[in-house]
Coordinates of C-alpha atoms in Angstrom, one line a residue:
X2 CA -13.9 27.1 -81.3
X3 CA -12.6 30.4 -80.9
X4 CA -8.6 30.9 -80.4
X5 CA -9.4 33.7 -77.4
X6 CA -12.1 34.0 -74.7
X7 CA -12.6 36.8 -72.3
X8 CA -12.0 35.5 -68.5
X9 CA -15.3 34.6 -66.5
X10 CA -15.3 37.2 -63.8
X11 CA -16.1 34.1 -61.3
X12 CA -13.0 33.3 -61.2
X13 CA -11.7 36.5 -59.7
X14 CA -13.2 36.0 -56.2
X15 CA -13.0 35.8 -52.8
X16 CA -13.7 37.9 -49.5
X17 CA -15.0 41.6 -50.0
X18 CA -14.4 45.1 -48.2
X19 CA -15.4 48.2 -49.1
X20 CA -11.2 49.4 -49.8
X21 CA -10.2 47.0 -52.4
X22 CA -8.4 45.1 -49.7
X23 CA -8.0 42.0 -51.8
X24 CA -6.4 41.8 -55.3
X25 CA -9.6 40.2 -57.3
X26 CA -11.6 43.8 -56.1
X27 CA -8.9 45.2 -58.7
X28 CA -9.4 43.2 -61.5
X29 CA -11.4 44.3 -64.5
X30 CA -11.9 41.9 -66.9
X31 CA -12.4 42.7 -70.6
X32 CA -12.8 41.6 -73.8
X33 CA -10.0 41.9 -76.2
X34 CA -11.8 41.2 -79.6
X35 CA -15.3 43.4 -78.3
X36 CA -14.4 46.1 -75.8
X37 CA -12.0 49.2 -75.8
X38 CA -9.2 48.7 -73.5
X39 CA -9.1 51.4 -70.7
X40 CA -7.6 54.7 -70.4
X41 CA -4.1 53.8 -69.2
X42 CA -2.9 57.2 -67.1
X43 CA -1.1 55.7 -64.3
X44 CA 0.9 52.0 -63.7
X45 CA -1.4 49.5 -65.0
X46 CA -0.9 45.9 -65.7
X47 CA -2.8 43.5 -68.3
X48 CA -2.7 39.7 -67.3
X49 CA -3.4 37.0 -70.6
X50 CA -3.7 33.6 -70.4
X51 CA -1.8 31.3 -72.8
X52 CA -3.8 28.1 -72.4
X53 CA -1.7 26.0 -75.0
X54 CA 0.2 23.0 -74.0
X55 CA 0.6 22.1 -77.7
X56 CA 4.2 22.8 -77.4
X57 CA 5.2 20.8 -74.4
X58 CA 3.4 17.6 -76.1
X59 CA 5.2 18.1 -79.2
X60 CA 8.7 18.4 -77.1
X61 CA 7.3 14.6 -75.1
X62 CA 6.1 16.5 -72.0
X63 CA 3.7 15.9 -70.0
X64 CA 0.3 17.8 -71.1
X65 CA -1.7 19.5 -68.3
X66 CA 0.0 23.5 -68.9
X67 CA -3.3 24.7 -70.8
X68 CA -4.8 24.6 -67.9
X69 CA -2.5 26.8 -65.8
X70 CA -3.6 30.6 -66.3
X71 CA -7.3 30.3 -64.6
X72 CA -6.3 28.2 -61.5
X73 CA -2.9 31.2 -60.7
X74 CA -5.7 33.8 -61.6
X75 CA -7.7 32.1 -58.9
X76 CA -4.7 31.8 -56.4
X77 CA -3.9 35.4 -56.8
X78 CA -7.5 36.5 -56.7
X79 CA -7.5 35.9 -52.5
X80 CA -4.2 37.6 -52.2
X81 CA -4.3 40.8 -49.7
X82 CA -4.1 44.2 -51.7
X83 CA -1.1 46.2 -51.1
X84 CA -0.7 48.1 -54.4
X85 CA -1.1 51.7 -54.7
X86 CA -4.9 52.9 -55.7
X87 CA -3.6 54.3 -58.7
X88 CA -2.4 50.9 -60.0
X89 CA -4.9 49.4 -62.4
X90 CA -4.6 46.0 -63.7
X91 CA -7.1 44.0 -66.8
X92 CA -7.7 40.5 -67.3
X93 CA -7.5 40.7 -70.8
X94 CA -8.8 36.8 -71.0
X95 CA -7.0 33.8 -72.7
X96 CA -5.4 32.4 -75.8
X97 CA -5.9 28.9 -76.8
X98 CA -4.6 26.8 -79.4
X99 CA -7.4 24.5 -81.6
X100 CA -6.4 21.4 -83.4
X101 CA -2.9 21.6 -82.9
X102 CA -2.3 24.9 -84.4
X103 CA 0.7 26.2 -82.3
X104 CA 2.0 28.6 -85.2
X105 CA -1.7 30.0 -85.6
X106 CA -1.8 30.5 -81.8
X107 CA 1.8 32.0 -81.4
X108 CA 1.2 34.4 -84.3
X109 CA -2.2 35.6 -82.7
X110 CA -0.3 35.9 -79.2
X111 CA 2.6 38.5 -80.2
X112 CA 0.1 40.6 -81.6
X113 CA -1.7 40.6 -78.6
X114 CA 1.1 41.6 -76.8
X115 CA 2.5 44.2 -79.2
X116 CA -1.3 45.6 -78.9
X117 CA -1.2 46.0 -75.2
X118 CA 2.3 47.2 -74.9
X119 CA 1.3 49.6 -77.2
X120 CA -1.4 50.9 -75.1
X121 CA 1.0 50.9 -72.4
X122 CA 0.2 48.2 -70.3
X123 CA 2.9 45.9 -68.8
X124 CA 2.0 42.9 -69.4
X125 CA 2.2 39.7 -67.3
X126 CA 1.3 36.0 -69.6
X127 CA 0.7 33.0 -67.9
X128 CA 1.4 30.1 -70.1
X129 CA 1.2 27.2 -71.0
X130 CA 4.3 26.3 -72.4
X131 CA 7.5 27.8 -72.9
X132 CA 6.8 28.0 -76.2
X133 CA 5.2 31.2 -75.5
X134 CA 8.5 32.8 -75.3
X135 CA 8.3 32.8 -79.2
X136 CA 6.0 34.9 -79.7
X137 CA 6.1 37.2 -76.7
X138 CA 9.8 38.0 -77.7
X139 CA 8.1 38.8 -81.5
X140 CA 5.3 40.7 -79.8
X141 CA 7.8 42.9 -77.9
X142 CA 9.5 43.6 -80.8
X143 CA 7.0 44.5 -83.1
X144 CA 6.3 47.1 -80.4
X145 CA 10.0 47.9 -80.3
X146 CA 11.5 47.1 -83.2
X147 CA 15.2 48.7 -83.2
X148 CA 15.8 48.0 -79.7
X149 CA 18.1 45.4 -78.3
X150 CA 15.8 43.4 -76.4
X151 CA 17.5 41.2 -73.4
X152 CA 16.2 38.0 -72.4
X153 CA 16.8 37.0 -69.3
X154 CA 15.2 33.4 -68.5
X155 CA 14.5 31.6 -64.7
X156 CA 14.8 27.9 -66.0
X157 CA 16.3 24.5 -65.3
X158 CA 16.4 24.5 -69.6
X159 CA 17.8 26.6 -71.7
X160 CA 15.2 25.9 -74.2
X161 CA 17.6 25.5 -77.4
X162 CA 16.5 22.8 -79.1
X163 CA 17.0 23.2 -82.9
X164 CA 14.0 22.6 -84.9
X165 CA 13.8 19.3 -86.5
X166 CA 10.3 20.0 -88.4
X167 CA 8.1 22.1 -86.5
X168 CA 8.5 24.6 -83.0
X169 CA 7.6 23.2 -79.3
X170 CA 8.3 23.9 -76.3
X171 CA 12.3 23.1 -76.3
X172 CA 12.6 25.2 -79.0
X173 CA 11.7 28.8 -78.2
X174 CA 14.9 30.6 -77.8
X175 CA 16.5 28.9 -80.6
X176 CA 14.1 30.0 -82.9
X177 CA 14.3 33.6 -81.5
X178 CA 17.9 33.3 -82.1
X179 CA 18.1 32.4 -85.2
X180 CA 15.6 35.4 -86.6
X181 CA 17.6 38.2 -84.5
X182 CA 21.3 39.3 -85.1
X183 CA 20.7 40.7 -81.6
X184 CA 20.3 37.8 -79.9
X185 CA 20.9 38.5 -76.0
X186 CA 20.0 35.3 -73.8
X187 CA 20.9 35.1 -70.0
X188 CA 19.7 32.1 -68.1
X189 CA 19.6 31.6 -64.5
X190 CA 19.4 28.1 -63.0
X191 CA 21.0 25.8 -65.7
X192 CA 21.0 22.3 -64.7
X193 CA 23.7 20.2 -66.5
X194 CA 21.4 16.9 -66.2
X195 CA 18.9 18.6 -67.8
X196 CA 20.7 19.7 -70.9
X197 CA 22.9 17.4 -73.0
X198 CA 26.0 18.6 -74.8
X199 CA 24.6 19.5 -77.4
X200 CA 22.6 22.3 -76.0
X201 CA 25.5 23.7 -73.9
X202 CA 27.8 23.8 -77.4
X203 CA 24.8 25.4 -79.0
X204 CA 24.4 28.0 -75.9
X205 CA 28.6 29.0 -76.3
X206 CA 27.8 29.3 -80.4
X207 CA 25.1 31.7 -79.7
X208 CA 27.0 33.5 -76.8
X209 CA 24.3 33.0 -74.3
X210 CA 24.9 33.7 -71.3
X211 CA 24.2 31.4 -68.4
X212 CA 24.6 30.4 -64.2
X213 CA 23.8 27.1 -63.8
X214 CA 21.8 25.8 -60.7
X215 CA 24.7 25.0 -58.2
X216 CA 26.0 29.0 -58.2
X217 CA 22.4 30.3 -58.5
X218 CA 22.4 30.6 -55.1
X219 CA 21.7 33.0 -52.2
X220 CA 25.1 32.4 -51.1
X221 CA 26.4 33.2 -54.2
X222 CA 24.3 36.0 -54.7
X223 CA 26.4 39.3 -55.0
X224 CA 28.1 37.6 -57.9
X225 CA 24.5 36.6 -59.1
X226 CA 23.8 40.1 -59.5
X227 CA 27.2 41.5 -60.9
X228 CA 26.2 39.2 -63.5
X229 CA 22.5 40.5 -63.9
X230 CA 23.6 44.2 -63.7
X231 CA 26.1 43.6 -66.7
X232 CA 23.7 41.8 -68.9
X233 CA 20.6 44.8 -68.2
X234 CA 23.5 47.2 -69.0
X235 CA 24.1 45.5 -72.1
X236 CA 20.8 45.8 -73.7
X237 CA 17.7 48.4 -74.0
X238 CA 14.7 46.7 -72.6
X239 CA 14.4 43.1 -70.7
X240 CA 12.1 40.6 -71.0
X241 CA 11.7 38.3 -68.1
X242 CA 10.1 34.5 -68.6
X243 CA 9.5 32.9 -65.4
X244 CA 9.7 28.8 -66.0
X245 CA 8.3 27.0 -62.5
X246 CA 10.2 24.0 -63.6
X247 CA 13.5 25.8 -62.5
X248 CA 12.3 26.2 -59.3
X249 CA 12.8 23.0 -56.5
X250 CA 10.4 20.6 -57.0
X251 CA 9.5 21.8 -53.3
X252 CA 8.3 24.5 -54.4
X253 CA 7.4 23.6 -57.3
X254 CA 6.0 19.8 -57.3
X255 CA 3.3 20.7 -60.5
X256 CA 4.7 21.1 -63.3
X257 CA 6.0 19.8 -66.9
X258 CA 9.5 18.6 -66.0
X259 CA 9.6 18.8 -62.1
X260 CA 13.4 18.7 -60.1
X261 CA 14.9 18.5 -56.6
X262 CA 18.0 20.4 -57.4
X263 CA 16.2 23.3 -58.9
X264 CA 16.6 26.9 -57.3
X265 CA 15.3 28.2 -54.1
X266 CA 12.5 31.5 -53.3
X267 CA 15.3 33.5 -51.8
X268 CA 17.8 34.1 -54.7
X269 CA 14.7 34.0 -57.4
X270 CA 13.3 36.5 -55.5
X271 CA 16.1 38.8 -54.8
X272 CA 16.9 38.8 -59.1
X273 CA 13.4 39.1 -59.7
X274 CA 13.3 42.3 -57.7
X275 CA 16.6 43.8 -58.9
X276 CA 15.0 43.5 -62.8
X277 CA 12.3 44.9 -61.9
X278 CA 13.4 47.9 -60.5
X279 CA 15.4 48.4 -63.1
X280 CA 13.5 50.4 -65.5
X281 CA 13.9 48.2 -68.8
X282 CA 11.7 45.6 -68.0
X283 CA 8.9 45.8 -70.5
X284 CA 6.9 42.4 -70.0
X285 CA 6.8 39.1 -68.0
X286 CA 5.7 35.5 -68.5
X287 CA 4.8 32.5 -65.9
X288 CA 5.2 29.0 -67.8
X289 CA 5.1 25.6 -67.4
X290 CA 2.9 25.0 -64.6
X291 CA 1.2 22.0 -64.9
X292 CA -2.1 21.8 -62.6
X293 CA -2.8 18.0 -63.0
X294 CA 1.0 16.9 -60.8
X295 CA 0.3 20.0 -58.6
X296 CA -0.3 19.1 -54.3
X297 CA -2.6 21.6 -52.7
X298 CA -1.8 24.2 -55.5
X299 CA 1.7 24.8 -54.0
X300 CA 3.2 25.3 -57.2
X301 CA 0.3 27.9 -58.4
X302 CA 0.5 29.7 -55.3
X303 CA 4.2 30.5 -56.4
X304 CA 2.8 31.5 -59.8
X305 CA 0.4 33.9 -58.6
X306 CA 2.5 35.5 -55.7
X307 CA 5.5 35.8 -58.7
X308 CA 3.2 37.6 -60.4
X309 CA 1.9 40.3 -57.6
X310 CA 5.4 40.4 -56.5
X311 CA 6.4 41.6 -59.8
X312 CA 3.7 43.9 -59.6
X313 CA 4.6 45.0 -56.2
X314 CA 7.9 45.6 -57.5
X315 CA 7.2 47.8 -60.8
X316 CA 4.7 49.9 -59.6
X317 CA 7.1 50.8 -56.2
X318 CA 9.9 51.6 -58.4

């Protein structure tokens, strides 16, 4: 079985008009491995699919993410169309990982990535696990390799787990850390029963930054964003991971690790604007939804309006 398939155009369906009115009439699907990605003159957008929930059963989750990135594809493909004509956006298909091989499929990811950034598309991955953020970090630096690159992370987790013998999904950031002298982490939405003490000492030895869930609020939000503006004014570009699990599990019922104290819409949204208008951000992931806990899709409805929202948001700015 191959490790990448191009996206089955059925999936991006819905009503038609004649104006594009609705987000799947703007979708082109192609072929990474066969066809020539388009001519890129204007804001465009590239969407992959990360089907690979090899990480989150290695780190004892509960398996289901692989199948994420075709059902948010087919929650945004209904969505009404308020982008500017000028926008393009690609399905550029998915990634998936055979027998177990989450190096193999993290190493074919970044380049991926790097390739799209290079063509310069913004690229939006839907995971899968978080162990995606592995090799999209590596895929944007192999695009930009002397930058300082921050990461800024929407998560219940910080993802720090040190590597006993192989990567998962608990492990990402760690990893990333340990390979980069630069290492420039800022997570929103910690929650202290979530991560034991040994991930908070190993957070304060690698000077990550963090807010944990109770002052991630709306409330609290003008000191939310003092903290946000300091970080992007720290670093040269931002990469933005998205993981669902960090949201309220009323929002956010399906997926790997679900929790009633997570974060609300309101101050997600509002951060998730301000780095997007910010010029630096260079690419964007969706992880950790988990189809087979979700009710009535709720939780990849949120995936899919994230994703135009971010859209929405860097091709306004």
């Amino acid at each position: 079985m191959s490790d990448y398939k191009k996206t089955d155009t059925n999936i991006w369906a819905g009503r038609t008009s004649d104006d594009q009115l609705y987000l799947h009439e703007k979708i082109t699907c192609i072929d990474l491995e066969n066809d020539e990605l388009p001519e890129n003159q204007n804001t465009a957008f590239a969407i992959v699919g990360y089907a690979c929930d090899e990480g989150v059963r290695r780190n004892s989750g509960r398996a289901g993410a692989a199948l994420a990135p075709d059902i948010i594809r087919k929650m945004m493909s209904s969505l009404s169309n308020h982008l500017d004509d000028k926008v393009q956006i690609i399905d550029a298909g998915n990634i998936f990982c055979n027998e177990n091989d989450l190096e193999k499929t993290q190493s074919y990811t970044l380049n991926r990535i790097s390739e799209l950034l290079n063509k310069k598309y913004f690229t939006i991955i839907f995971g899968g696990g978080h162990d995606l953020a592995y090799s999209h970090y590596n895929g944007i630096k192999k695009y930009k390799p002397n930058t300082t690159i921050g990461i800024i992370n929407l998560d219940a987790h910080f993802d720090l787990r040190k590597i006993k013998n192989e990567g998962n999904s608990g492990t990402p950031f760690y990893q990333i850390a340990k390979e980069n002298d630069r290492f420039k982490y800022l997570c929103l939405g910690i929650q202290e029963e979530s991560n034991n003490k040994e991930l908070f000492e190993t957070a304060n030895e690698l000077k990550a930054q963090y807010i944990k869930n109770t002052d991630f609020t709306f409330e609290n939000k003008d000191h939310v964003v003092v903290i946000i503006n300091n970080f992007i004014a720290s670093v040269d570009n931002i990469y933005l991971t998205i993981d669902l699990d960090g949201f309220s599990s009323i929002y956010a019922p399906g997926v790997s690790a679900p929790s009633p104290f997570g974060f609300s819409l309101d101050i997600a949204m509002t951060v998730i604007e301000k780095i997007c208008k910010s010029g630096k951000l260079i690419s964007a992931d969706i992880v950790e939804l988990n189809p087979k806990y979700d009710i009535d899709n709720c939780t990849a409805r949120l995936g899919a309006r994230l994703a135009y929202f971010i859209m929405k948001f860097i091709s306004s700015h």
